[in-house]
Every structure is written in structure tokens, then in C-alpha cells.
């Protein structure tokens, strides 16, 4: 994310002009924009001209600069696009005022946001700006007969390749070199700055040696990590151990994995934790919250007035921050966020037990 400018808007609102530089940035913006915000940007709109009114031509598309009052926001991850819809309140053509329009925001499109920013929303944008300097990371996990490649993004991890090739003896067994060759070829095609190669035993070292012979430049990007499993399980171990942080210090996912493990362990052992909005709100009221955990999509839902919590989540967050607690907003796209959803979407690590 690039922040082009910051300033003051009308009625006490803040104004921020940003340029999303990748799909992660579009995802961040989808959790910052809310109903009633003002969003301005260049767009195209199909306009019916006066001399076309008597026949159904559908009009012609024209380039416009519009400001809309946000009514709905949709992050289309697979289209690499953020759709922001609402009523046009300012426009380079006055005859379009009051019409509904959707701005399709893509990578490198400049967007101006005017709203009453909440502290965690500003922190999210600033963290995305800092993350622009971080390396793109692939996590490859391998064991005998099986290999997987995941990429790390700020909205979660995504499996890009999966290979199975039975090795050893038997009718369908293949040489280990074939599995290593497929893995090396796939990694060489990826545009990443760092690769973590993980798995149990010595298989990963043999895989690296093979890759070094066929793709020496790719091998130079590899850091090896011991894990007990491969696939999703192996990726979780890599994140939990902080291996990604060594090459991507701003990644949020490894912190989420660590915090959710601490939370679930505390629940199992009866330690200093709270979960569910009622327990967390009570802990915040007593100043007991050391770390507040909340899922981004649930937070957005509550702020939009579409949730069912009896407590104002903004009051809880402000109470925690006022008393020196930390707030971590989890990605609902990744496993720790999904675990937190199952616990009510909000939880807390406490300074002391309430009971």
C-alpha cells in the first residue's frame, strides 16, 4: 500500500489517499471501508445521451471522477478487484448525481477515502504500507512421496501446488528424483523473494540438493526448517515457529497462529483467557485484557450494525487500548481466524483471572 496524502475532510472526518499495490492491499481496504464513508476515484460509467433516449442503445461509457457514499463493499479475490458501491454525491458530470454507481478498484488505482477512521483501521493501512517492503514468501513442505507449495499473503496462505509420487518399491513407485524435479521446476516458476523448505527427516535436504543442481538460483532463496508434518499442518508449524518472520517481518499470520495457540491452550488448562463477547466485555471493563483478539469480518459486521452482539465492539476496543492492552485483528481467511470465529469471533488473553 502507498499512502499518497493525508488531511482533514469536512465534519471532522479524515481524508486519506491510497494506492493499493497488490491483492493484499485490496483485501485490507475491504475491511476499512464502511457504510457512509466517502470514496472518490476515477471510473467509467455508461451514460445515455439525449439523442439516444428514443432507442435502446445502452449508452456509451465515459471516464468520470466521482465521489460515492459507500453502501456496499465486496472483495473479489480471484478477480483481483475491490467493488465499492453507493450513491454518487459528487461527480464531474452533475447529471449523474444521486445515481448508484460501483467503483471497481484494482491494483495501482488511486482512491481517496474520507471517514472517521478508527485507530485499528489506520494501523491496518499503515501496516500494509510497511509490508510493501517485505519479501514475498513461498513455503514448500516435502516428505517421501509428497510435496506441497503454499504462498504467504496477508489474507492467509494459499496452496499453489501439490505433488504425490509414491517412492520406494512397488509397481507404481517412482524415483525420488522425479518428485524433487517437479518440486524444483514449480519453485523456479514462482516469482518470490524467499522460500522456506520444511518437512520431517532428511528428505528436505535431499530435495534441496537436487534443486541446487537443476535450479541453483532458486536454491539460493531456500531456508530449511524442521517440521513434523507437511501440507497445511507443516505450514502451521512453520508459521508458529516464526520462520516466515525472518524473511517477512510484517507478516500478520504467524502472530495469529501463535496467539490462537496460546488462547486454546489457556482454554484447555483454565488459564487467564476469555472468549465470547460477554466474557471479553466484562474483562475489558475490569482492565484485565492484555491482548484482545477479534476476527476482521465479524468486526466489520458489528460495526455495520449487522451483527447480534449486545455490546458495542468499539467501546470494548477503546477500553482495552485506554488501559494499555493490545488489539490484534485476525484474518478470517486463515485457520487461526476460523478457529477464533468458532469461539464467538472475539477473545482475550488476560492479565489475571476474573474468577
PDB file of N, CA, C and O in Angstrom, residues 112 307 327:
ATOM      1  N   UNK A 112      -9.351   7.921  -2.867  1.00  0.00           N
ATOM      2  CA  UNK A 112      -9.379   8.830  -1.726  1.00  0.00           C
ATOM      3  C   UNK A 112     -10.532   8.432  -0.809  1.00  0.00           C
ATOM      4  O   UNK A 112     -11.678   8.280  -1.257  1.00  0.00           O
ATOM      5  N   UNK A 307     -24.590  -7.269  13.089  1.00  0.00           N
ATOM      6  CA  UNK A 307     -24.304  -8.377  13.995  1.00  0.00           C
ATOM      7  C   UNK A 307     -25.347  -8.511  15.086  1.00  0.00           C
ATOM      8  O   UNK A 307     -26.371  -7.831  15.090  1.00  0.00           O
ATOM      9  N   UNK A 327      -4.475  -4.829  20.656  1.00  0.00           N
ATOM     10  CA  UNK A 327      -5.587  -5.337  19.860  1.00  0.00           C
ATOM     11  C   UNK A 327      -5.040  -5.957  18.584  1.00  0.00           C
ATOM     12  O   UNK A 327      -4.292  -5.313  17.847  1.00  0.00           O
TER      13      UNK A 327
END
